[in-house]
Short mmCIF file of C-alpha atoms and ligand atoms in Angstrom, two decimals:
data_model
loop_
_atom_site.label_atom_id
_atom_site.label_comp_id
_atom_site.label_asym_id
_atom_site.label_seq_id
_atom_site.Cartn_x
_atom_site.Cartn_y
_atom_site.Cartn_z
CA MET O 13 -0.21 0.13 -0.01
CA THR O 14 2.86 2.39 0.22
CA ASP O 15 4.92 1.35 -2.76
CA GLU O 16 4.00 4.72 -4.35
CA ARG O 17 4.99 7.38 -2.58
CA ILE O 18 2.20 10.59 -3.92
CA ASP O 19 4.60 14.62 -2.98
CA LEU O 20 2.33 16.91 -2.46
CA ARG O 21 4.64 18.79 0.14
CA SER O 22 5.29 21.56 -2.43
CA ASP O 23 5.96 22.54 -6.38
CA THR O 24 9.87 22.40 -5.49
CA VAL O 25 10.25 18.69 -5.49
CA THR O 26 9.61 17.45 -8.97
CA ALA O 27 12.77 16.07 -10.97
CA PRO O 28 14.93 16.96 -13.98
CA THR O 29 13.54 14.70 -16.87
CA ARG O 30 16.03 13.37 -18.85
CA ALA O 31 15.17 15.37 -21.87
CA MET O 32 15.71 18.44 -19.67
CA ARG O 33 18.80 16.51 -18.15
CA ALA O 34 20.10 16.32 -21.71
CA ALA O 35 19.14 19.98 -22.35
CA MET O 36 21.80 21.15 -19.39
CA ALA O 37 25.01 17.95 -20.72
CA GLU O 38 24.70 19.82 -24.12
CA ALA O 39 24.26 23.81 -22.81
CA PRO O 40 27.00 25.59 -23.77
CA VAL O 41 28.70 27.99 -20.81
CA GLY O 42 31.43 30.25 -20.02
CA ASP O 43 32.41 32.36 -16.66
CA ASP O 44 29.13 34.09 -15.60
CA GLN O 45 30.70 36.77 -14.10
CA TYR O 46 32.80 37.45 -16.89
CA GLY O 47 29.69 37.24 -18.45
CA GLU O 48 30.52 34.86 -20.78
CA ASP O 49 27.79 32.11 -19.72
CA PRO O 50 25.65 32.53 -22.84
CA SER O 51 23.56 30.33 -21.51
CA VAL O 52 22.57 32.16 -18.93
CA ASN O 53 23.18 35.53 -21.54
CA ALA O 54 20.19 33.91 -23.35
CA LEU O 55 17.82 32.79 -20.09
CA GLN O 56 18.11 35.79 -18.67
CA GLU O 57 17.41 37.81 -22.43
CA ARG O 58 14.56 35.92 -22.51
CA VAL O 59 13.30 36.14 -19.05
CA ALA O 60 13.24 40.11 -19.42
CA ALA O 61 11.58 39.76 -22.42
CA LEU O 62 9.16 38.26 -20.93
CA LEU O 63 8.86 39.70 -18.07
CA GLY O 64 8.82 43.05 -20.67
CA LYS O 65 11.78 44.51 -18.80
CA ASP O 66 15.18 45.98 -19.66
CA ALA O 67 17.36 42.88 -17.71
CA ALA O 68 17.10 40.33 -15.69
CA ILE O 69 19.81 38.61 -13.77
CA PHE O 70 20.19 34.16 -12.85
CA LEU O 71 20.55 33.89 -9.01
CA PRO O 72 20.46 30.00 -6.90
CA SER O 73 17.31 30.49 -5.39
CA GLY O 74 13.99 32.42 -4.41
CA THR O 75 15.04 33.19 -1.25
CA MET O 76 17.98 35.62 -2.82
CA ALA O 77 15.64 37.26 -5.84
CA ASN O 78 13.94 38.57 -2.71
CA GLN O 79 17.08 39.15 -1.12
CA VAL O 80 18.70 41.50 -3.36
CA ALA O 81 15.39 42.97 -3.84
CA LEU O 82 15.46 43.69 -0.20
CA ARG O 83 18.57 45.34 -0.88
CA THR O 84 19.01 47.36 -3.66
CA LEU O 85 14.98 49.00 -3.50
CA THR O 86 16.01 50.04 0.60
CA ARG O 87 18.53 51.31 3.41
CA PRO O 88 18.57 50.11 7.15
CA GLY O 89 16.14 51.10 9.14
CA ASP O 90 12.89 51.77 6.52
CA ASP O 91 9.98 50.23 6.54
CA VAL O 92 8.88 47.72 3.40
CA ILE O 93 5.25 46.95 3.33
CA VAL O 94 3.69 43.67 2.65
CA SER O 95 1.37 41.11 2.39
CA ARG O 96 0.05 39.14 6.04
CA GLU O 97 2.33 35.55 6.34
CA CYS O 98 4.19 36.38 3.18
CA HIS O 99 7.30 34.76 2.52
CA ALA O 100 10.21 37.43 2.74
CA VAL O 101 8.23 37.62 6.43
CA TRP O 102 7.61 33.06 7.17
CA HIS O 103 10.47 31.40 5.24
CA GLU O 104 13.18 33.28 4.12
CA THR O 105 14.67 33.02 8.21
CA GLY O 106 14.93 36.74 8.80
CA GLY O 107 16.70 37.50 6.33
CA SER O 108 15.58 40.50 5.65
CA ALA O 109 16.09 41.92 9.21
CA ALA O 110 19.56 40.71 9.10
CA ASN O 111 20.50 41.52 5.64
CA SER O 112 19.40 44.70 4.74
CA GLY O 113 18.61 45.72 8.14
CA VAL O 114 14.46 47.06 6.86
CA GLN O 115 11.33 46.04 9.49
CA PHE O 116 8.25 45.43 8.01
CA THR O 117 4.46 46.38 8.11
CA GLU O 118 2.43 43.33 6.68
CA ILE O 119 -1.73 44.30 6.41
CA GLY O 120 -4.50 43.27 4.66
CA SER O 121 -5.88 39.10 4.82
CA ARG O 122 -5.69 35.96 2.57
CA GLY O 123 -2.33 37.00 0.88
CA THR O 124 -3.93 40.74 -0.87
CA PHE O 125 -4.82 43.93 0.53
CA THR O 126 -6.69 47.55 -1.00
CA ALA O 127 -4.27 50.28 -2.34
CA ASP O 128 -6.29 52.11 0.91
CA GLU O 129 -4.65 49.43 3.42
CA PHE O 130 -1.27 50.58 1.68
CA VAL O 131 -1.88 53.61 1.76
CA ALA O 132 -2.44 54.03 5.18
CA ALA O 133 -0.24 52.35 6.19
CA ILE O 134 2.30 54.20 4.57
CA LYS O 135 4.70 56.04 7.47
CA PRO O 136 6.15 59.36 6.17
CA ARG O 137 10.00 60.04 5.19
CA GLY O 138 12.31 62.25 6.68
CA HIS O 139 10.05 62.83 10.50
CA VAL O 140 11.86 62.46 13.34
CA ILE O 141 9.86 59.42 14.91
CA TYR O 142 8.57 57.01 12.13
CA PRO O 143 10.53 54.87 9.96
CA PRO O 144 10.22 56.14 6.20
CA THR O 145 7.88 53.17 4.18
CA THR O 146 10.12 53.16 1.04
CA LEU O 147 9.07 49.76 -0.74
CA VAL O 148 5.84 47.90 -0.86
CA GLU O 149 6.28 44.11 -1.97
CA ILE O 150 3.50 42.15 -4.02
CA GLU O 151 3.28 38.19 -3.61
CA ASN O 152 1.76 36.73 -6.39
CA THR O 153 0.82 33.94 -6.56
CA HIS O 154 0.69 33.76 -1.95
CA ASN O 155 1.99 30.77 -0.97
CA ARG O 156 0.78 30.19 2.57
CA SER O 157 -2.73 32.34 1.68
CA GLY O 158 -2.75 28.54 -1.06
CA GLY O 159 -1.64 30.37 -4.31
CA VAL O 160 -4.01 33.20 -4.08
CA ILE O 161 -3.57 35.72 -7.10
CA PHE O 162 -3.17 39.70 -5.88
CA PRO O 163 -5.73 41.57 -8.20
CA GLN O 164 -4.04 43.20 -10.80
CA GLN O 165 -6.19 46.04 -11.01
CA GLU O 166 -5.08 46.76 -7.20
CA ALA O 167 -1.26 45.78 -7.76
CA GLU O 168 -1.33 48.35 -10.21
CA ARG O 169 -3.92 50.84 -8.25
CA ILE O 170 -1.28 49.97 -5.66
CA CYS O 171 2.51 50.79 -7.94
CA VAL O 172 0.34 53.81 -9.00
CA ALA O 173 0.30 55.46 -5.12
CA ALA O 174 3.53 54.16 -4.23
CA ARG O 175 5.05 55.67 -7.14
CA ASP O 176 3.39 59.40 -6.43
CA ARG O 177 5.39 58.81 -2.70
CA GLN O 178 9.34 57.19 -4.21
CA ILE O 179 7.99 54.12 -2.92
CA ALA O 180 9.45 51.58 -4.64
CA THR O 181 7.62 48.12 -6.00
CA PHE O 182 9.05 44.72 -5.85
CA LEU O 183 6.24 41.54 -6.92
CA ASP O 184 8.18 39.07 -5.39
CA GLY O 185 6.63 36.35 -8.28
CA ALA O 186 8.31 33.80 -7.65
CA ARG O 187 4.88 31.73 -8.74
CA LEU O 188 3.74 34.27 -11.83
CA TRP O 189 3.67 31.14 -14.11
CA ASN O 190 0.93 29.61 -12.19
CA VAL O 191 -1.14 34.04 -12.92
CA MET O 192 -0.46 32.76 -15.97
CA ALA O 193 -1.57 30.03 -16.65
CA ALA O 194 -5.13 30.70 -14.18
CA THR O 195 -6.10 34.32 -16.28
CA GLY O 196 -4.55 33.96 -19.55
CA MET O 197 -3.25 37.79 -18.86
CA PRO O 198 0.96 38.32 -19.96
CA LEU O 199 3.71 37.89 -17.76
CA ALA O 200 4.27 41.48 -19.00
CA THR O 201 1.33 42.53 -18.16
CA LEU O 202 1.33 41.28 -14.55
CA ALA O 203 5.24 42.82 -14.48
CA ALA O 204 4.42 46.05 -15.79
CA PRO O 205 3.47 47.66 -12.25
CA PHE O 206 6.98 46.81 -10.46
CA ASP O 207 10.12 48.65 -10.14
CA LEU O 208 12.13 44.74 -9.89
CA VAL O 209 10.51 41.46 -10.22
CA ALA O 210 11.62 37.84 -9.06
CA VAL O 211 10.33 34.88 -10.95
CA ALA O 212 11.61 30.48 -10.03
CA LEU O 213 12.22 27.62 -12.50
CA SER O 214 12.40 25.16 -9.22
CA LYS O 215 8.72 25.58 -7.89
CA GLY O 216 5.71 24.75 -10.89
CA LEU O 217 8.03 24.70 -13.97
CA GLY O 218 10.82 22.25 -12.66
CA ALA O 219 14.56 23.50 -13.19
CA PRO O 220 17.00 21.97 -10.07
CA GLY O 221 16.99 25.62 -9.53
CA GLY O 222 17.39 29.26 -9.60
CA SER O 223 15.21 32.26 -10.04
CA LEU O 224 15.76 35.42 -11.79
CA LEU O 225 15.20 39.04 -11.70
CA ALA O 226 13.96 41.48 -13.47
CA GLY O 227 14.08 45.80 -13.86
CA ALA O 228 14.95 48.45 -15.36
CA ARG O 229 19.45 48.54 -16.37
CA ASP O 230 19.86 50.70 -13.72
CA LEU O 231 18.74 48.50 -10.62
CA ILE O 232 19.29 45.13 -12.04
CA ALA O 233 23.43 47.10 -12.69
CA THR O 234 22.33 47.14 -8.51
CA ALA O 235 21.55 44.20 -7.90
CA THR O 236 24.36 42.31 -9.62
CA ARG O 237 26.03 43.84 -6.55
CA TYR O 238 24.22 42.63 -3.74
CA ARG O 239 24.11 39.18 -5.40
CA ARG O 240 28.04 39.48 -5.54
CA MET O 241 28.39 40.71 -1.90
CA PHE O 242 25.73 37.85 -0.65
CA GLY O 243 27.88 35.17 -2.16
CA GLY O 244 24.72 34.44 -5.28
CA ALA O 245 27.52 35.18 -8.20
CA MET O 246 28.14 31.57 -10.09
CA ARG O 247 30.19 30.88 -12.75
CA GLN O 248 29.48 27.95 -14.83
CA SER O 249 25.83 28.36 -14.45
CA GLY O 250 24.20 27.56 -17.34
CA LEU O 251 24.05 24.19 -16.71
CA TYR O 252 21.16 25.23 -14.13
CA ALA O 253 20.15 28.39 -17.39
CA ALA O 254 19.95 25.60 -19.80
CA ALA O 255 16.73 23.40 -17.34
CA GLY O 256 15.52 27.20 -17.47
CA LEU O 257 15.04 27.99 -20.26
CA TYR O 258 14.38 23.66 -20.97
CA ALA O 259 11.52 24.55 -18.85
CA LEU O 260 10.65 27.60 -20.84
CA GLU O 261 9.95 25.77 -23.41
CA HIS O 262 8.58 22.48 -22.55
CA HIS O 263 7.00 23.17 -18.81
CA LEU O 264 5.05 26.52 -19.03
CA ALA O 265 1.86 25.51 -21.13
CA ARG O 266 1.56 22.54 -18.65
CA LEU O 267 0.21 24.14 -15.43
CA VAL O 268 -2.53 23.76 -16.09
CA GLU O 269 -2.86 20.90 -15.78
CA ASP O 270 -1.50 21.42 -11.46
CA HIS O 271 -4.42 24.07 -11.54
CA ALA O 272 -6.68 20.84 -12.84
CA ASN O 273 -5.94 18.93 -10.66
CA ALA O 274 -5.20 21.30 -7.04
CA GLN O 275 -9.16 22.05 -8.86
CA LEU O 276 -9.81 17.68 -8.55
CA ILE O 277 -8.24 17.03 -4.95
CA ALA O 278 -10.21 20.75 -3.68
CA ARG O 279 -14.44 19.66 -4.56
CA ARG O 280 -12.75 15.85 -3.16
CA LEU O 281 -12.06 17.20 0.30
CA ALA O 282 -15.04 19.39 0.49
CA GLU O 283 -17.08 16.68 0.82
CA SER O 284 -16.01 15.68 3.83
CA PRO O 285 -17.32 17.14 6.89
CA ARG O 286 -14.42 16.98 9.16
CA ILE O 287 -12.42 19.11 6.51
CA ARG O 288 -13.17 22.95 5.92
CA ILE O 289 -12.48 24.25 2.52
CA ASP O 290 -14.46 26.10 -0.53
CA PRO O 291 -13.44 25.08 -4.13
CA ALA O 292 -13.60 28.01 -5.46
CA THR O 293 -11.11 30.02 -3.55
CA VAL O 294 -8.28 27.28 -5.47
CA GLN O 295 -7.05 29.34 -7.67
CA THR O 296 -3.03 27.76 -8.93
CA ASN O 297 -1.26 24.69 -7.29
CA ILE O 298 -1.83 24.93 -3.74
CA ILE O 299 -3.93 23.45 -2.01
CA VAL O 300 -4.89 25.04 1.99
CA PHE O 301 -7.38 22.93 3.96
CA HIS O 302 -7.60 23.91 7.91
CA LEU O 303 -9.49 20.34 9.95
CA ALA O 304 -13.11 20.57 11.45
CA ASP O 305 -13.67 20.10 15.29
CA GLY O 306 -14.19 16.41 15.78
CA ALA O 307 -11.42 15.97 13.23
CA PRO O 308 -7.69 14.96 14.02
CA ASP O 309 -5.29 17.14 13.69
CA ALA O 310 -3.15 18.57 11.43
CA ALA O 311 0.60 16.50 12.84
CA THR O 312 -1.99 13.19 13.26
CA VAL O 313 -2.86 13.49 9.54
CA VAL O 314 -0.04 14.42 7.76
CA ALA O 315 1.72 11.23 10.08
CA ARG O 316 -1.31 9.34 9.11
CA ALA O 317 -1.58 10.08 4.77
CA SER O 318 2.52 9.98 4.89
CA ALA O 319 2.03 6.51 6.48
CA ARG O 320 0.08 5.46 3.38
CA GLY O 321 2.52 7.73 1.05
CA VAL O 322 1.31 10.54 0.45
CA LEU O 323 3.07 13.65 2.01
CA LEU O 324 1.78 16.55 2.77
CA PHE O 325 2.89 19.29 5.71
CA ALA O 326 1.25 20.95 8.38
CA PHE O 327 1.18 24.42 7.74
CA GLY O 328 -0.42 25.12 11.04
CA PRO O 329 -1.93 22.75 14.25
CA ARG O 330 -5.28 22.37 11.92
CA MET O 331 -3.76 23.52 9.25
CA VAL O 332 -2.86 21.37 5.77
CA ARG O 333 -0.76 22.43 2.06
CA ALA O 334 -0.67 20.61 -0.64
CA VAL O 335 0.61 20.67 -3.56
CA THR O 336 0.42 19.78 -7.52
CA HIS O 337 3.05 19.54 -9.96
CA ARG O 338 4.00 17.76 -12.79
CA ASP O 339 5.43 15.33 -11.21
CA LEU O 340 2.03 14.11 -10.20
CA PRO O 341 -0.38 13.27 -12.62
CA ARG O 342 -4.04 13.21 -12.32
CA ALA O 343 -4.42 8.90 -11.64
CA GLN O 344 -1.80 9.59 -8.28
CA CYS O 345 -4.64 13.36 -7.43
CA GLU O 346 -7.14 11.51 -7.31
CA ARG O 347 -5.82 7.99 -4.83
CA ALA O 348 -3.99 11.45 -2.87
CA ALA O 349 -8.03 12.74 -2.38
CA ALA O 350 -9.32 9.22 -1.31
CA VAL O 351 -6.55 9.13 1.62
CA LEU O 352 -6.88 12.00 3.14
CA LEU O 353 -10.81 11.52 2.27
CA GLU O 354 -9.91 7.75 5.03
CA VAL O 355 -7.46 9.26 7.04
CA VAL O 356 -9.82 12.04 8.54
CA ALA O 357 -12.21 10.74 8.47
CA ARG O 358 -10.75 7.95 12.16
CA ASP O 359 -10.49 9.38 15.02
C1 PLP V 420 9.63 29.10 -3.06
C2 PLP V 420 9.56 30.95 -3.06
C3 PLP V 420 10.49 31.83 -3.44
C4 PLP V 420 11.68 31.44 -2.39
O1 PLP V 420 12.63 30.27 -2.43
P1 PLP V 420 13.62 29.31 -2.30
O2 PLP V 420 13.35 27.95 -1.71
O3 PLP V 420 14.04 30.14 -1.96
O4 PLP V 420 13.69 29.33 -4.13
C5 PLP V 420 10.08 33.17 -3.40
N1 PLP V 420 8.79 33.62 -2.95
C6 PLP V 420 7.54 32.91 -3.14
C7 PLP V 420 6.46 32.79 -2.33
C8 PLP V 420 7.77 31.13 -2.76
O5 PLP V 420 7.12 31.00 -2.79
#
């Protein structure tokens, strides 16, 4: 019964395919610190074009992309306005305080906030008491809120309000590909309002690693310095870049399947009176569900499912997260839902 492992912990667990490995093996490479890696250069140009920005740089991880963006756009002591439970606050081991010396103000709910909420949270510059707000960051899709899409019109309003007040704007778009897949909006439209935009290759796209940061040429030049300062400047990173180029070519269009599979799991789970989930709130490939009173707690559900080969994360005492991805075909998602329904039904 446990011979088949169904890993719903994250879309980062995907393994490079044989064809992706072949593309990596054949990639032309050079020393990227001299700007001489043709594969890295090609990926950077491709992603800059997709996002409608002047330039982009390759970084080893999404966390470093976020850290470099914050360092580029803020000074120590500054205030950064973010959505509640964003990646930078919860998943980067306090890096923003350590590397950039900034403080966060979390606003809104369920991963989004309005332009009015943003304006109300801004602290003025040049005041003897207030920490100046110099950056607003939006996470799209929002990980901890369950892959929620940030409403684009509101993002545009927020960025206009920011620009009027000389506040910089940053989009943590680690899963921006999923927004495009779900809404049909071009990446360049989603990225347009922001000064800097980060995207990840290691999530739904299935590459073994790497993220990119894109923006205006002067900002990317500054970011390139901080990438080096933070230890993220690499050499023949074209091996990774080739995987990224392959993923953009072959794995982007199929993200809609992950979303359909997430819908399937959410609808099945909603059948149980012991699970609280509204499938309409599952917009992309992340399913966050709550265990109703009387149901076992999240740790118990995760342990029981794991014993049956279905891997998930407890995201709170009574909250569980499941993520669909390219290594989980529909049949495995159906089986995972059936196992979850069984383990929550037990007392
Ligand atoms: C995964 C993720 C990142 C980057 O994480 P790494 O594990 O460092 O690649 C950044 N932001 C969000 C919203 C993420 O989900």
